[in-house]
Coordinates of C-alpha atoms in Angstrom, one line a residue:
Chain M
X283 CA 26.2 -87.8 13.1
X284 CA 27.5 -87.5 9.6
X285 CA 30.1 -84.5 9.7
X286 CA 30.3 -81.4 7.1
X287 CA 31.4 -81.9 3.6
X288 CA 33.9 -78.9 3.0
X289 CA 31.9 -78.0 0.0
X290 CA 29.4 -76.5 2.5
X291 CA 31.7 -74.0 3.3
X292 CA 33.0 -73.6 0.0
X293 CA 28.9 -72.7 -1.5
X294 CA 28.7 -70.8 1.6
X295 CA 31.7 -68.6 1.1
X296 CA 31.3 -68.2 -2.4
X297 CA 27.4 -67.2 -2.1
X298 CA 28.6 -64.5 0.3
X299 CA 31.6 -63.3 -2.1
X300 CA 29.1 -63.2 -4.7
X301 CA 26.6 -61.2 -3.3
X302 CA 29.5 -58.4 -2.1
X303 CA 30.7 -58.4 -5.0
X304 CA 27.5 -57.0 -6.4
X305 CA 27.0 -54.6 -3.6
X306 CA 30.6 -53.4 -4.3
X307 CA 30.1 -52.7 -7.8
X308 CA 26.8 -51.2 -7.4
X309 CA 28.0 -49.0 -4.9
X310 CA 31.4 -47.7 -6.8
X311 CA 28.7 -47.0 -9.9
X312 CA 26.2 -44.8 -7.6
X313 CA 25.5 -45.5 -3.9
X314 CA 21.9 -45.8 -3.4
X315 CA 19.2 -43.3 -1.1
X316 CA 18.1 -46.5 0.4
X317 CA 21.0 -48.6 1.6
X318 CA 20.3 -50.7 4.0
X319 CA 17.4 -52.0 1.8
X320 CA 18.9 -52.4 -0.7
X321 CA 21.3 -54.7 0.6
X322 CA 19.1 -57.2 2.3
X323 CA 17.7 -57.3 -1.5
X324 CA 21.2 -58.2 -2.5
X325 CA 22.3 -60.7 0.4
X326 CA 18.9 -62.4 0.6
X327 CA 16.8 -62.0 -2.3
X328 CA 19.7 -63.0 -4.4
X329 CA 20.8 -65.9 -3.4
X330 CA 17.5 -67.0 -3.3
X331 CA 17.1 -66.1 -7.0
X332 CA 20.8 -67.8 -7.6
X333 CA 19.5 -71.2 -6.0
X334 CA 16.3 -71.0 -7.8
X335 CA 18.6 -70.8 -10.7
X336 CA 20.7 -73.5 -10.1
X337 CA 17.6 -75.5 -8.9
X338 CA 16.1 -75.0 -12.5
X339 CA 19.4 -75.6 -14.5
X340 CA 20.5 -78.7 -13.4
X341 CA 20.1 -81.6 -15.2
X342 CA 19.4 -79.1 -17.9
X343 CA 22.5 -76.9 -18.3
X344 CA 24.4 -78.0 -15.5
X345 CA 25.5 -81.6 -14.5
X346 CA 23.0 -83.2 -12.2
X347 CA 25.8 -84.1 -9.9
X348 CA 27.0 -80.4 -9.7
X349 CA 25.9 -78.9 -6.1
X350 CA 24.3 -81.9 -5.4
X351 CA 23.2 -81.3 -1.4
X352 CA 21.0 -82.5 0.7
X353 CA 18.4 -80.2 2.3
X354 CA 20.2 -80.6 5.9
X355 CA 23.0 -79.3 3.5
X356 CA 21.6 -76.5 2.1
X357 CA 20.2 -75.5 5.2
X358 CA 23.9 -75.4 6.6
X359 CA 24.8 -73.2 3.4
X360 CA 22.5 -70.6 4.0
X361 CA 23.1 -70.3 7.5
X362 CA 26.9 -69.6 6.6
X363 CA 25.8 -67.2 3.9
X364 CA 22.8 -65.7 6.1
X365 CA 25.4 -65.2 9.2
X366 CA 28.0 -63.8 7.5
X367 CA 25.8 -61.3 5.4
X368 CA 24.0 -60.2 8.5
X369 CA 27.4 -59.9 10.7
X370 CA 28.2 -57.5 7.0
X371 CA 24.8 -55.4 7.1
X372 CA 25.1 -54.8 10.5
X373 CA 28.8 -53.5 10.8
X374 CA 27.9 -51.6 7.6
X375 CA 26.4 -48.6 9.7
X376 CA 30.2 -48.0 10.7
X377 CA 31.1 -47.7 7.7
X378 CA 28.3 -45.5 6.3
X379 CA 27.9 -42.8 9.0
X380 CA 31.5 -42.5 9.8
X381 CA 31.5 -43.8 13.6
X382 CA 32.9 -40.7 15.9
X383 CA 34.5 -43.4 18.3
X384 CA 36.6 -45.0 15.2
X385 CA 37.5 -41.2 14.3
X386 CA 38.7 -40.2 17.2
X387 CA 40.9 -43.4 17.4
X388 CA 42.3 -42.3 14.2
X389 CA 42.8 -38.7 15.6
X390 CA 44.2 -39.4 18.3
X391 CA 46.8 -41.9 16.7
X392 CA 47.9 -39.5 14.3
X393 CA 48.6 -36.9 17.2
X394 CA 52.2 -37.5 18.8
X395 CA 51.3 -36.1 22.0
X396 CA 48.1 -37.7 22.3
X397 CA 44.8 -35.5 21.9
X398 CA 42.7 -33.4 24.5
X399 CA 38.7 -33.7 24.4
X400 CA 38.7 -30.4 23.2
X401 CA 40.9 -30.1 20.1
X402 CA 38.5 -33.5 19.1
X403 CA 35.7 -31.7 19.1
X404 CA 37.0 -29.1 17.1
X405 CA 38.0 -32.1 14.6
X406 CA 34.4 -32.8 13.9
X407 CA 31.9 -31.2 12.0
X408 CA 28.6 -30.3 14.0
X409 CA 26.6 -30.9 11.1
X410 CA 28.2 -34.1 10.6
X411 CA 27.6 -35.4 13.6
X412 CA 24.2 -34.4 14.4
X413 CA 22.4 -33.1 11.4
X414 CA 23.3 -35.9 8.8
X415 CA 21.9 -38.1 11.1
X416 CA 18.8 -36.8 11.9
X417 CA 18.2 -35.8 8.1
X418 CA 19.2 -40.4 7.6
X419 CA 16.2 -40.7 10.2
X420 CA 14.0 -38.8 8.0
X421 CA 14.9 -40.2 4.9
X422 CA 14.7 -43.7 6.2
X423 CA 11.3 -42.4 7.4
X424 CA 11.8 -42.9 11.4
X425 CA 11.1 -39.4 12.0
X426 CA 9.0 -36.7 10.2
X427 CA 9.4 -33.1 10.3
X428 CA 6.5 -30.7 10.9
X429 CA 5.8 -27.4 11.1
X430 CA 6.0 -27.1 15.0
X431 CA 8.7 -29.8 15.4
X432 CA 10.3 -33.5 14.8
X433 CA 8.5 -36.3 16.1
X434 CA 8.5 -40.2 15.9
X435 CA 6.6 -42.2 12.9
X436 CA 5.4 -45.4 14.0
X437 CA 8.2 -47.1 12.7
X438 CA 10.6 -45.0 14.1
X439 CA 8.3 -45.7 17.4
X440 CA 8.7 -49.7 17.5
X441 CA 12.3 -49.2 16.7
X442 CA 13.3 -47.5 19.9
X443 CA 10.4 -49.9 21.9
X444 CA 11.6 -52.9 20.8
X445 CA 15.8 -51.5 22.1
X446 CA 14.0 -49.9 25.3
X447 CA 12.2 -53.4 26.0
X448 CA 15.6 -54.9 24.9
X449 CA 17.5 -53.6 27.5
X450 CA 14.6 -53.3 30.3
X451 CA 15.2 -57.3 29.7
X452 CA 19.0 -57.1 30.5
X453 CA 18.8 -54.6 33.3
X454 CA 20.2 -51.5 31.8
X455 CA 19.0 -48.1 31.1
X456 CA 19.4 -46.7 27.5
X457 CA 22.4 -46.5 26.3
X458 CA 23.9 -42.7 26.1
X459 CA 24.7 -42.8 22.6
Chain H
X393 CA 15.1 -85.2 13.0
X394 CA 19.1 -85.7 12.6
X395 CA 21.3 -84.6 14.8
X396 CA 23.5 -82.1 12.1
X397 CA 20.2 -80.6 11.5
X398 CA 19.2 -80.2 15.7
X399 CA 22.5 -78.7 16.3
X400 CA 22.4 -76.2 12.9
X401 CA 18.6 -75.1 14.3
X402 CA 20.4 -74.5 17.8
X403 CA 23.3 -73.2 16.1
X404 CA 21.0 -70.5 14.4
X405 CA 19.8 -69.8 18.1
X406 CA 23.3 -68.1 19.1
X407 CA 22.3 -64.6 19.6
X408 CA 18.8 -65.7 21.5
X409 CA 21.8 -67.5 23.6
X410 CA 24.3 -64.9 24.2
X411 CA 21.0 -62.2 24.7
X412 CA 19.9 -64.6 28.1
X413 CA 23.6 -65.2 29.0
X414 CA 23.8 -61.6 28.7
X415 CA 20.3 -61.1 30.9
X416 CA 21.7 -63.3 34.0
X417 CA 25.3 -61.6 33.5
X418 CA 24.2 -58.3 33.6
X419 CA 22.1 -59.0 37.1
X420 CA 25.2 -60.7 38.2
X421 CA 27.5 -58.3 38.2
X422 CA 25.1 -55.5 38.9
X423 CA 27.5 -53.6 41.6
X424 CA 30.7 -54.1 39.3
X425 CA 31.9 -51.4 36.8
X426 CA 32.0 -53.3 33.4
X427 CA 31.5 -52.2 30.4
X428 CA 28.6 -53.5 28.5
X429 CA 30.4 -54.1 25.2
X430 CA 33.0 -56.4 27.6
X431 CA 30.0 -58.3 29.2
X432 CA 28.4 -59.1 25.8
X433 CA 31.8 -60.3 24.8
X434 CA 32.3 -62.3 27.8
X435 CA 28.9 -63.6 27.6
X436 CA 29.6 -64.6 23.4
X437 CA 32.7 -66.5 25.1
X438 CA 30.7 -68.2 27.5
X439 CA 27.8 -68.5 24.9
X440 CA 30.2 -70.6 22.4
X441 CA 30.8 -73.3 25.1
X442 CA 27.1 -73.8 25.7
X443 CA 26.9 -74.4 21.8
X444 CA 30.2 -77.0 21.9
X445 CA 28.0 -78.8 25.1
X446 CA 25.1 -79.0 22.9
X447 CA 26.8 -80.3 20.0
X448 CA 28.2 -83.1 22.3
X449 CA 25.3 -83.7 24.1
X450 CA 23.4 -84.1 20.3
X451 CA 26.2 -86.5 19.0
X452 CA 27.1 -88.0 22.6
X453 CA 30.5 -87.2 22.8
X454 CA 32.7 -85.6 20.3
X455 CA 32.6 -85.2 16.5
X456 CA 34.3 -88.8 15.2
X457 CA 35.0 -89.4 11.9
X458 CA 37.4 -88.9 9.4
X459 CA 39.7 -85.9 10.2
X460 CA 38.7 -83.7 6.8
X461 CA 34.6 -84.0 7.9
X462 CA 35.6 -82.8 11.6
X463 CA 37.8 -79.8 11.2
X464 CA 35.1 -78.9 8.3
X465 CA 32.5 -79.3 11.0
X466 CA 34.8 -77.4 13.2
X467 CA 35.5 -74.7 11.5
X468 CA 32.1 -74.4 10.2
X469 CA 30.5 -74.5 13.6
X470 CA 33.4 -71.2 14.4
X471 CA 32.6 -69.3 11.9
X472 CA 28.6 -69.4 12.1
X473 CA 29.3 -69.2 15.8
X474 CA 31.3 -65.9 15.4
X475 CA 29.5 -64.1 12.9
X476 CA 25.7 -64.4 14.7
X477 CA 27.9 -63.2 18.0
X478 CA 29.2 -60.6 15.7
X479 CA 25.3 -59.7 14.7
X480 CA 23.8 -59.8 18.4
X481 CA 26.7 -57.6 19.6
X482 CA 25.6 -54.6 16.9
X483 CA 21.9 -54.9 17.6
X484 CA 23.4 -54.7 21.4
X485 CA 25.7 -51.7 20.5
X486 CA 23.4 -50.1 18.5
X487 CA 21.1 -49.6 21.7
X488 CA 24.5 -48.4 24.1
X489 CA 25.6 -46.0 20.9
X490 CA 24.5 -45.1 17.8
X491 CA 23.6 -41.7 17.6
X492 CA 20.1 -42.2 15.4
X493 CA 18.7 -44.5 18.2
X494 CA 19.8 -41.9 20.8
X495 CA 17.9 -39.1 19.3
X496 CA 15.0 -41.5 18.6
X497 CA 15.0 -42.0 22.2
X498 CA 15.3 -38.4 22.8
X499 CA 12.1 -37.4 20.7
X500 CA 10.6 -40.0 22.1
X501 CA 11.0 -38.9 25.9
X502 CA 9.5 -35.7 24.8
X503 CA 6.8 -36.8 22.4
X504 CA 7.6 -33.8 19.6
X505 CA 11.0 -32.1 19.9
X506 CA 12.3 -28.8 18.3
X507 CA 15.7 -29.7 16.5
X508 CA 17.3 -27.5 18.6
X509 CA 16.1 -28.5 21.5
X510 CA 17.4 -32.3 20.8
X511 CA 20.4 -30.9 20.0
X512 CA 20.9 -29.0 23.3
X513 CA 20.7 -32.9 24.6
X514 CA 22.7 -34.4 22.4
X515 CA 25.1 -32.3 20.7
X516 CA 28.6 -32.6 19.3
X517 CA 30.5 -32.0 22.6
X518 CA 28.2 -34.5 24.5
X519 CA 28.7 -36.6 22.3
X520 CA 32.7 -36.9 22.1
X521 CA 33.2 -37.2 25.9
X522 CA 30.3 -39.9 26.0
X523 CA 32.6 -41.5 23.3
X524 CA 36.0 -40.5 25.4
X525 CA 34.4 -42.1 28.4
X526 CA 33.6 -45.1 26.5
X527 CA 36.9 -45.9 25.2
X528 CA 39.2 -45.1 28.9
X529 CA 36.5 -47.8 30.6
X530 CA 37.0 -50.4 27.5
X531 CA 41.0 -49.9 27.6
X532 CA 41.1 -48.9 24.1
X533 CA 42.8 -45.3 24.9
X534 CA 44.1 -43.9 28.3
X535 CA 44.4 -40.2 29.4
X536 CA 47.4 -38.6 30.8
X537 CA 47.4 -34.9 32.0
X538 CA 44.0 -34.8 30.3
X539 CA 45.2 -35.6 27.1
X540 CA 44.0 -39.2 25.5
X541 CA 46.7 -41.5 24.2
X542 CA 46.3 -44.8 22.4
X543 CA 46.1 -47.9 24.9
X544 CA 45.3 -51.2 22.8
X545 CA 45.4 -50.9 19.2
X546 CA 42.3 -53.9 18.7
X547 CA 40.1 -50.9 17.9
X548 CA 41.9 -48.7 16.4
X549 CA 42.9 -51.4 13.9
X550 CA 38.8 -52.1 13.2
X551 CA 38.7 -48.0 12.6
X552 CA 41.6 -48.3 9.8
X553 CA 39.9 -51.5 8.2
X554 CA 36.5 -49.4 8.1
X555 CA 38.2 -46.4 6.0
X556 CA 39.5 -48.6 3.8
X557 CA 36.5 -50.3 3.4
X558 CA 34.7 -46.8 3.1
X559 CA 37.5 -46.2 0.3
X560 CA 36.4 -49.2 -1.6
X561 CA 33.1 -48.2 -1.8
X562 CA 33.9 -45.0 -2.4
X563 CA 31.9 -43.4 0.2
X564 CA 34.6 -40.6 -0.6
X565 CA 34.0 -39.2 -3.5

């Protein structure tokens, strides 16, 4: 078996940095209703539109020898890039909706004498907590308010199948949140 | 089909792996207390020397070849490895504790909710001793005359990284 060039990793690496460096800047210039979305547009669609690029230009613009890969090769690039930018999207909810459990570490670390489960609930915002979220579920259109009530959309209904079916699989009951 | 491109394809497979490591684990250990984020890292651990196997098994013994081409291999083969573990273990976490998936699972037991109602459920108390409870059982903190101290730093260093992070995009403005 004929073993990784290093420049697999290098394309790899630098086809991830590219694509957060976008997300970055776009971000710090207005951060977008539609996040999420909006950065599988930027991890997948673009790089896609970057190797079409290079695809085109070589030969052309760029030295035919420049990113010269295999298809096995290319393959292993955007598995790097495609792992990396999904292990990225999917921590990004953290970051986002400020995680509670990450807060509280914070709290609690910034408290000599350690912290009681009451003064941490005082430390967070009820509205924070609970409202924002439900108003992200609505705007990411997972739940619709109506006159008499919230209730599921279909999407927001094959969402919480397809975890329910995901842990009926392992054995467990829903998680508590 | 050569054998790079077998073990990248199986490779790609990782979280499919560590879900069905995960599955037998889980039925395993059913009458032991542990928590679920420690099984799904266990079972990544266990996951990653299924794919080493496999990458033997497809080149019959270990990588040869020049040094450069192996630890490239190597270190490739970690990284991939690590960051689809990474993936699997937030589509896993999201379903043990984000709060959106817990309220869609709320409305969902009830058909059509009033907010209030779903926030009688699941409110901002309920929710920080869920979270308390979480962290004793995972080590991360520990509680002394009902007051929670800090027990392994691991997570508490993630929480900094993510405010900086937050900074950087300034989620803070």
């Amino acid at each position: 078996m004929h073993l990784m060039d290093i420049y697999i990793l290098v394309y790899g690496f630098l086809l991830f940095s590219f694509c957060l460096l976008v997300h970055i800047v776009v971000w710090r210039i207005r951060i977008p209703n539609h996040q999420i979305p909006l950065l599988g547009l930027i991890f997948i669609f673009l790089p896609a539109l970057v190797f079409l690029s290079i695809y085109a230009a070589k030969g052309v613009f760029l030295p035919p020898a420049l990113f010269d890969l295999s298809r096995t090769e290319w393959f292993a690039v955007f598995l790097l890039h495609l792992s990396l930018s999904g292990a990225y999207i999917l921590s990004y909810p953290a970051a986002q909706a400020v995680s509670p459990s990450l807060k509280m570490l914070i709290d609690i670390n910034s408290s000599e004498n350690g912290c009681s489960v009451e003064e941490l609930v005082k430390k967070f915002d009820e509205n924070a907590l609970f409202e924002e979220r439900l108003q992200d579920l609505i705007k990411e259109s997972f739940i619709v308010e109506t006159a008499d009530g919230i209730e599921l959309t279909e999407a927001g209904r094959k969402l919480i199948k397809f975890f329910i079916f995901m842990r009926r699989l392992l054995g467990l009951s829903m998680g508590e949140g | 089909m050569n054998g790079i491109l077998l073990f990248l394809i199986f490779l790609a497979c990782t979280p499919l792996i560590i879900f069905l490591l995960q599955m037998i684990f889980s039925r395993a250990v059913k009458d032991i207390k542990i928590a679920p984020q420690i099984a799904v890292i266990m079972c990544s651990v266990a996951g990653f020397f299924v794919i080493i196997g496999t990458a033997c098994l497809i080149n019959s013994g270990l990588p040869t070849g020049c040094p450069k081409g192996r630890i490239s291999f190597i270190l490739y083969g970690c990284i991939v490895y690590a960051s689809l573990a990474l993936m699997y273990f937030h589509i896993f976490n999201m379903s043990e504790t984000a709060r959106r998936i817990r309220i869609l699972y709320e409305i969902y037991l009830v058909g059509k909710a009033n907010k209030d109602k779903v926030r009688e459920r699941y409110g901002a108390s309920k929710m920080i001793k869920i979270r308390m409870g979480r962290l004793v059982d995972s080590g991360q903190v520990a509680c002394r005359n009902g007051r929670f101290f800090i027990r392994n730093r691991l997570l508490y260093l993630a929480a900094r990284i993510v405010m900086a992070w937050r900074g950087a995009l300034k989620f803070n403005r």
